[in-house]
Amino acid sequence: MENNKSNNIGLKVALGIALVLFIGTAFYSFDLLKNKKETEAQLIEEKQLVMNDLSNMAKQYDIVIGDNEIANQNLVEARERIQGLMDSLRISETNVKSLWGYKSKYLSLQKEMDILLTENDKLKIENSLLATSLDSTRVRLEERTMFTDSLLVQNTALADVVENAAVLNTVGLKGFGVIERSSGKLVPTERAGRSDKIRVCFTVAKNKLVNAGEQELYVQVIDPKNNTLGVNEQVQFGEQTLNYSLVSKFNYENANLNICEFVTPNGDGFEKGRYTVNVFNEKDLVSTTEFTLQ
């Protein structure tokens, strides 16, 4: 009789402890879910703010380019790089790793903008209203950068951010047709019928977080009929499949590196129309541009 009574008491105590643990776990899980949703909302908001800042930067380039009687090719190319980054950001995943990568690219574009506008001023293309607008935009961008830095430092996924930043990126991506002379000399051309090859050039940007050594990037050239030129082979990254024109392999030495590659036509020649050139670091799109062959 006493043994049964003792067993009943022990059972009640065990059930009480289990109930307390269950309630505690439920509250903890709810708190984690709440924090996750709040972080996701902050990242979505911050992604839009970065997109807005890039849009403002693009508008400033539009104003400067419009004030020039003869288009400054460096300004036009810089404007195209901003548009490419905006297109990539628009379709990217909203997470801390992705946001940090685009923030780094944005900071690089901001520095480039400062240099190009200084050179433009030396050519005596001045506009007091534009200067005031650029100064105001620069202050807002710096304030936004400080806010982004604070958000990333406070985020518990900071280790993932650092890992994502340790990848190679490219700038100055260009694609164009070339005529190959018998002497080996290459002559740029916009004529599809005269193009022997498509030349793709870009600069691998310096990144101290990337170890020196053999590296590779995937180059994809798509013709007006949406065909992938070159070897047109596939590589698998997880669940994502990438069709590429060529693999650009190079020895990275922790410094800016200029690279040019060539793509030949799949058939008798190149089609007339708009071509798209993409550069991927594994599954991640790091640069994109377009050009036209007539």
CSV table of N, CA and C in Angstrom, one decimal, residues 169-276:
chain,number,residue,atom,x,y,z
A,169,ASN,N,34.9,39.1,-56.7
A,169,ASN,CA,33.9,39.9,-57.5
A,169,ASN,C,34.6,40.5,-58.7
A,170,THR,N,33.8,40.9,-59.6
A,170,THR,CA,34.4,41.5,-60.8
A,170,THR,C,33.7,42.9,-61.1
A,171,VAL,N,34.5,43.8,-61.8
A,171,VAL,CA,34.0,45.1,-62.1
A,171,VAL,C,34.4,45.3,-63.6
A,172,GLY,N,33.8,46.3,-64.2
A,172,GLY,CA,34.2,46.7,-65.6
A,172,GLY,C,33.9,45.7,-66.6
A,173,LEU,N,32.9,44.9,-66.5
A,173,LEU,CA,32.6,43.9,-67.5
A,173,LEU,C,32.2,44.5,-68.8
A,174,LYS,N,32.8,44.0,-69.9
A,174,LYS,CA,32.5,44.5,-71.3
A,174,LYS,C,32.5,43.3,-72.2
A,175,GLY,N,31.6,43.4,-73.2
A,175,GLY,CA,31.5,42.4,-74.2
A,175,GLY,C,31.4,43.1,-75.6
A,176,PHE,N,32.1,42.6,-76.6
A,176,PHE,CA,32.0,43.2,-77.9
A,176,PHE,C,32.6,42.3,-79.0
A,177,GLY,N,32.2,42.5,-80.2
A,177,GLY,CA,32.7,41.7,-81.3
A,177,GLY,C,34.1,42.2,-81.8
A,178,VAL,N,34.9,41.3,-82.3
A,178,VAL,CA,36.2,41.6,-82.8
A,178,VAL,C,36.5,40.9,-84.1
A,179,ILE,N,37.3,41.6,-84.9
A,179,ILE,CA,37.8,41.0,-86.2
A,179,ILE,C,39.2,40.6,-85.9
A,180,GLU,N,39.6,39.3,-86.2
A,180,GLU,CA,40.9,38.8,-86.0
A,180,GLU,C,41.7,38.8,-87.3
A,181,ARG,N,42.7,39.7,-87.4
A,181,ARG,CA,43.6,39.8,-88.5
A,181,ARG,C,44.5,38.6,-88.6
A,182,SER,N,45.1,38.4,-89.8
A,182,SER,CA,46.0,37.3,-90.0
A,182,SER,C,47.3,37.5,-89.1
A,183,SER,N,47.6,38.8,-88.8
A,183,SER,CA,48.7,39.1,-88.0
A,183,SER,C,48.5,38.8,-86.5
A,184,GLY,N,47.2,38.5,-86.2
A,184,GLY,CA,46.8,38.3,-84.8
A,184,GLY,C,46.2,39.6,-84.1
A,185,LYS,N,46.3,40.7,-84.8
A,185,LYS,CA,45.7,41.9,-84.3
A,185,LYS,C,44.2,41.8,-84.2
A,186,LEU,N,43.6,42.3,-83.1
A,186,LEU,CA,42.2,42.3,-82.9
A,186,LEU,C,41.6,43.7,-83.1
A,187,VAL,N,40.5,43.8,-83.9
A,187,VAL,CA,39.9,45.1,-84.2
A,187,VAL,C,38.5,45.0,-83.8
A,188,PRO,N,38.0,45.9,-82.8
A,188,PRO,CA,36.7,45.9,-82.3
A,188,PRO,C,35.7,46.2,-83.5
A,189,THR,N,34.5,45.6,-83.5
A,189,THR,CA,33.5,45.9,-84.5
A,189,THR,C,32.1,45.7,-83.9
A,190,GLU,N,31.1,46.4,-84.4
A,190,GLU,CA,29.8,46.3,-84.0
A,190,GLU,C,29.0,45.5,-85.0
A,191,ARG,N,29.6,45.0,-86.1
A,191,ARG,CA,29.0,44.3,-87.2
A,191,ARG,C,29.0,42.8,-86.9
A,192,ALA,N,27.8,42.2,-86.9
A,192,ALA,CA,27.7,40.8,-86.6
A,192,ALA,C,28.4,39.9,-87.7
A,193,GLY,N,28.2,40.4,-88.9
A,193,GLY,CA,28.8,39.6,-90.0
A,193,GLY,C,30.3,39.6,-90.1
A,194,ARG,N,30.9,40.7,-89.5
A,194,ARG,CA,32.3,40.8,-89.6
A,194,ARG,C,33.0,40.3,-88.3
A,195,SER,N,32.3,40.0,-87.3
A,195,SER,CA,32.8,39.5,-86.0
A,195,SER,C,33.3,38.1,-86.1
A,196,ASP,N,34.6,37.9,-85.8
A,196,ASP,CA,35.2,36.5,-85.8
A,196,ASP,C,35.0,35.9,-84.4
A,197,LYS,N,35.0,36.7,-83.4
A,197,LYS,CA,34.9,36.3,-82.0
A,197,LYS,C,34.2,37.3,-81.2
A,198,ILE,N,33.7,36.9,-80.0
A,198,ILE,CA,33.3,37.9,-79.0
A,198,ILE,C,34.3,38.0,-77.9
A,199,ARG,N,34.7,39.2,-77.6
A,199,ARG,CA,35.7,39.3,-76.6
A,199,ARG,C,35.0,39.8,-75.3
A,200,VAL,N,35.3,39.1,-74.2
A,200,VAL,CA,34.7,39.4,-72.9
A,200,VAL,C,35.9,39.8,-71.9
A,201,CYS,N,35.8,41.1,-71.4
A,201,CYS,CA,36.9,41.6,-70.5
A,201,CYS,C,36.3,42.0,-69.2
A,202,PHE,N,37.0,41.8,-68.1
A,202,PHE,CA,36.6,42.3,-66.8
A,202,PHE,C,37.8,42.4,-65.9
A,203,THR,N,37.6,43.0,-64.8
A,203,THR,CA,38.6,43.1,-63.7
A,203,THR,C,38.2,42.3,-62.5
A,204,VAL,N,39.0,41.4,-62.1
A,204,VAL,CA,38.8,40.7,-60.8
A,204,VAL,C,39.3,41.7,-59.7
A,205,ALA,N,38.3,42.1,-58.8
A,205,ALA,CA,38.6,43.1,-57.8
A,205,ALA,C,39.4,42.5,-56.7
A,206,LYS,N,40.3,43.3,-56.1
A,206,LYS,CA,41.1,42.9,-55.0
A,206,LYS,C,40.2,42.6,-53.8
A,207,ASN,N,40.5,41.5,-53.1
A,207,ASN,CA,39.7,41.1,-51.9
A,207,ASN,C,40.7,40.5,-50.9
A,208,LYS,N,41.0,41.1,-49.8
A,208,LYS,CA,42.0,40.6,-48.9
A,208,LYS,C,41.5,39.4,-48.2
A,209,LEU,N,40.2,39.1,-48.2
A,209,LEU,CA,39.7,37.9,-47.5
A,209,LEU,C,39.8,36.7,-48.4
A,210,VAL,N,40.2,36.8,-49.6
A,210,VAL,CA,40.3,35.7,-50.5
A,210,VAL,C,41.8,35.2,-50.6
A,211,ASN,N,42.1,34.0,-50.4
A,211,ASN,CA,43.4,33.5,-50.4
A,211,ASN,C,44.0,33.5,-51.8
A,212,ALA,N,45.3,33.8,-52.0
A,212,ALA,CA,45.9,33.8,-53.3
A,212,ALA,C,46.0,32.4,-53.8
A,213,GLY,N,46.1,32.3,-55.1
A,213,GLY,CA,46.2,31.0,-55.7
A,213,GLY,C,45.3,30.8,-57.0
A,214,GLU,N,45.1,29.6,-57.4
A,214,GLU,CA,44.3,29.3,-58.6
A,214,GLU,C,42.8,29.6,-58.3
A,215,GLN,N,42.2,30.3,-59.2
A,215,GLN,CA,40.8,30.6,-59.0
A,215,GLN,C,40.1,30.5,-60.4
A,216,GLU,N,38.8,30.4,-60.4
A,216,GLU,CA,38.0,30.3,-61.6
A,216,GLU,C,36.7,31.0,-61.5
A,217,LEU,N,36.2,31.5,-62.6
A,217,LEU,CA,34.9,32.1,-62.8
A,217,LEU,C,34.2,31.6,-64.0
A,218,TYR,N,32.9,31.5,-64.0
A,218,TYR,CA,32.2,31.0,-65.1
A,218,TYR,C,31.6,32.2,-66.0
A,219,VAL,N,31.9,32.2,-67.3
A,219,VAL,CA,31.4,33.2,-68.2
A,219,VAL,C,30.3,32.6,-69.0
A,220,GLN,N,29.2,33.4,-69.1
A,220,GLN,CA,28.0,33.0,-69.9
A,220,GLN,C,27.7,34.1,-70.9
A,221,VAL,N,27.7,33.7,-72.2
A,221,VAL,CA,27.4,34.7,-73.3
A,221,VAL,C,26.1,34.1,-74.0
A,222,ILE,N,25.1,34.9,-73.9
A,222,ILE,CA,23.8,34.5,-74.5
A,222,ILE,C,23.5,35.4,-75.7
A,223,ASP,N,23.1,34.7,-76.9
A,223,ASP,CA,22.9,35.4,-78.1
A,223,ASP,C,21.4,35.9,-78.2
A,224,PRO,N,21.1,36.7,-79.2
A,224,PRO,CA,19.7,37.2,-79.3
A,224,PRO,C,18.6,36.2,-79.4
A,225,LYS,N,19.0,34.9,-79.7
A,225,LYS,CA,18.0,33.8,-79.7
A,225,LYS,C,18.0,33.0,-78.4
A,226,ASN,N,18.6,33.6,-77.4
A,226,ASN,CA,18.7,33.0,-76.1
A,226,ASN,C,19.5,31.7,-76.1
A,227,ASN,N,20.4,31.5,-77.0
A,227,ASN,CA,21.3,30.4,-77.0
A,227,ASN,C,22.6,30.7,-76.2
A,228,THR,N,23.1,29.8,-75.5
A,228,THR,CA,24.4,30.0,-74.8
A,228,THR,C,25.5,29.6,-75.7
A,229,LEU,N,26.4,30.6,-76.0
A,229,LEU,CA,27.5,30.4,-76.9
A,229,LEU,C,28.7,29.6,-76.3
A,230,GLY,N,29.7,29.4,-77.0
A,230,GLY,CA,30.9,28.7,-76.5
A,230,GLY,C,30.7,27.2,-76.3
A,231,VAL,N,31.3,26.7,-75.3
A,231,VAL,CA,31.2,25.2,-75.0
A,231,VAL,C,29.8,24.8,-74.7
A,232,ASN,N,29.0,25.7,-74.1
A,232,ASN,CA,27.6,25.5,-73.7
A,232,ASN,C,27.5,24.2,-72.9
A,233,GLU,N,28.3,24.1,-71.8
A,233,GLU,CA,28.3,22.9,-70.9
A,233,GLU,C,27.6,23.3,-69.6
A,234,GLN,N,27.2,22.3,-68.8
A,234,GLN,CA,26.5,22.6,-67.6
A,234,GLN,C,27.3,22.2,-66.4
A,235,VAL,N,27.1,23.0,-65.3
A,235,VAL,CA,27.7,22.6,-64.0
A,235,VAL,C,26.6,22.7,-62.9
A,236,GLN,N,26.7,21.8,-62.0
A,236,GLN,CA,25.6,21.8,-60.9
A,236,GLN,C,26.2,22.3,-59.6
A,237,PHE,N,25.4,23.2,-59.0
A,237,PHE,CA,25.7,23.8,-57.7
A,237,PHE,C,24.5,23.5,-56.8
A,238,GLY,N,24.5,22.4,-56.1
A,238,GLY,CA,23.3,22.1,-55.3
A,238,GLY,C,22.2,21.7,-56.2
A,239,GLU,N,21.1,22.5,-56.1
A,239,GLU,CA,19.9,22.2,-56.9
A,239,GLU,C,19.9,23.2,-58.1
A,240,GLN,N,20.9,24.0,-58.2
A,240,GLN,CA,21.0,25.0,-59.3
A,240,GLN,C,21.9,24.5,-60.4
A,241,THR,N,21.5,24.6,-61.7
A,241,THR,CA,22.3,24.2,-62.8
A,241,THR,C,22.6,25.5,-63.6
A,242,LEU,N,23.9,25.6,-64.0
A,242,LEU,CA,24.4,26.7,-64.7
A,242,LEU,C,24.9,26.3,-66.1
A,243,ASN,N,24.4,26.9,-67.2
A,243,ASN,CA,25.0,26.7,-68.5
A,243,ASN,C,26.0,27.8,-68.7
A,244,TYR,N,27.2,27.4,-69.1
A,244,TYR,CA,28.3,28.4,-69.3
A,244,TYR,C,29.0,28.3,-70.6
A,245,SER,N,29.6,29.4,-71.0
A,245,SER,CA,30.3,29.4,-72.3
A,245,SER,C,31.7,29.0,-72.2
A,246,LEU,N,32.3,29.4,-71.1
A,246,LEU,CA,33.7,29.1,-70.8
A,246,LEU,C,34.0,29.2,-69.3
A,247,VAL,N,35.1,28.6,-68.9
A,247,VAL,CA,35.6,28.7,-67.5
A,247,VAL,C,36.9,29.5,-67.5
A,248,SER,N,36.8,30.7,-66.9
A,248,SER,CA,38.0,31.6,-66.9
A,248,SER,C,38.9,31.2,-65.7
A,249,LYS,N,40.0,30.6,-65.9
A,249,LYS,CA,40.9,30.2,-64.8
A,249,LYS,C,42.1,31.1,-64.8
A,250,PHE,N,42.5,31.5,-63.6
A,250,PHE,CA,43.6,32.5,-63.4
A,250,PHE,C,44.3,32.3,-62.1
A,251,ASN,N,45.4,32.9,-61.9
A,251,ASN,CA,46.2,32.9,-60.7
A,251,ASN,C,46.0,34.2,-59.9
A,252,TYR,N,45.2,34.2,-58.9
A,252,TYR,CA,44.9,35.4,-58.1
A,252,TYR,C,46.0,35.6,-57.1
A,253,GLU,N,46.5,36.9,-57.1
A,253,GLU,CA,47.6,37.3,-56.2
A,253,GLU,C,47.2,38.4,-55.3
A,254,ASN,N,45.9,38.5,-54.8
A,254,ASN,CA,45.5,39.5,-53.9
A,254,ASN,C,45.7,40.9,-54.4
A,255,ALA,N,45.4,41.1,-55.7
A,255,ALA,CA,45.5,42.4,-56.4
A,255,ALA,C,44.5,42.4,-57.5
A,256,ASN,N,44.1,43.6,-58.0
A,256,ASN,CA,43.2,43.7,-59.1
A,256,ASN,C,43.9,43.0,-60.3
A,257,LEU,N,43.1,42.3,-61.0
A,257,LEU,CA,43.6,41.5,-62.2
A,257,LEU,C,42.7,41.6,-63.4
A,258,ASN,N,43.2,42.1,-64.5
A,258,ASN,CA,42.5,42.3,-65.7
A,258,ASN,C,42.5,41.0,-66.5
A,259,ILE,N,41.3,40.6,-67.0
A,259,ILE,CA,41.2,39.4,-67.7
A,259,ILE,C,40.3,39.6,-69.0
A,260,CYS,N,40.7,39.0,-70.1
A,260,CYS,CA,39.9,39.0,-71.3
A,260,CYS,C,39.8,37.5,-71.8
A,261,GLU,N,38.6,37.1,-72.2
A,261,GLU,CA,38.4,35.8,-72.8
A,261,GLU,C,37.7,35.9,-74.1
A,262,PHE,N,37.7,34.9,-74.9
A,262,PHE,CA,37.1,34.9,-76.2
A,262,PHE,C,36.0,33.8,-76.4
A,263,VAL,N,35.0,34.1,-77.1
A,263,VAL,CA,33.9,33.1,-77.4
A,263,VAL,C,33.7,33.1,-78.9
A,264,THR,N,33.7,31.9,-79.5
A,264,THR,CA,33.4,31.8,-80.9
A,264,THR,C,32.0,31.4,-81.2
A,265,PRO,N,31.5,31.7,-82.4
A,265,PRO,CA,30.1,31.4,-82.8
A,265,PRO,C,29.8,29.9,-82.8
A,266,ASN,N,28.6,29.5,-82.5
A,266,ASN,CA,28.2,28.1,-82.6
A,266,ASN,C,28.1,27.6,-84.0
A,267,GLY,N,27.7,28.5,-84.9
A,267,GLY,CA,27.4,28.0,-86.3
A,267,GLY,C,28.4,28.8,-87.2
A,268,ASP,N,27.7,29.3,-88.3
A,268,ASP,CA,28.5,30.0,-89.3
A,268,ASP,C,28.9,31.4,-88.9
A,269,GLY,N,28.2,32.0,-88.0
A,269,GLY,CA,28.6,33.4,-87.6
A,269,GLY,C,27.6,33.8,-86.4
A,270,PHE,N,27.7,35.1,-86.1
A,270,PHE,CA,27.0,35.6,-85.0
A,270,PHE,C,25.7,36.2,-85.5
A,271,GLU,N,24.6,36.1,-84.7
A,271,GLU,CA,23.3,36.7,-85.0
A,271,GLU,C,23.3,38.2,-84.8
A,272,LYS,N,22.5,38.9,-85.5
A,272,LYS,CA,22.3,40.3,-85.2
A,272,LYS,C,21.4,40.5,-84.0
A,273,GLY,N,21.7,41.5,-83.2
A,273,GLY,CA,20.8,41.7,-82.0
A,273,GLY,C,21.6,41.9,-80.7
A,274,ARG,N,20.9,41.8,-79.6
A,274,ARG,CA,21.4,42.1,-78.3
A,274,ARG,C,22.0,40.9,-77.6
A,275,TYR,N,23.2,41.0,-77.1
A,275,TYR,CA,23.8,39.9,-76.4
A,275,TYR,C,23.9,40.2,-74.9
A,276,THR,N,23.8,39.2,-74.1
A,276,THR,CA,24.0,39.3,-72.7
A,276,THR,C,25.2,38.5,-72.2
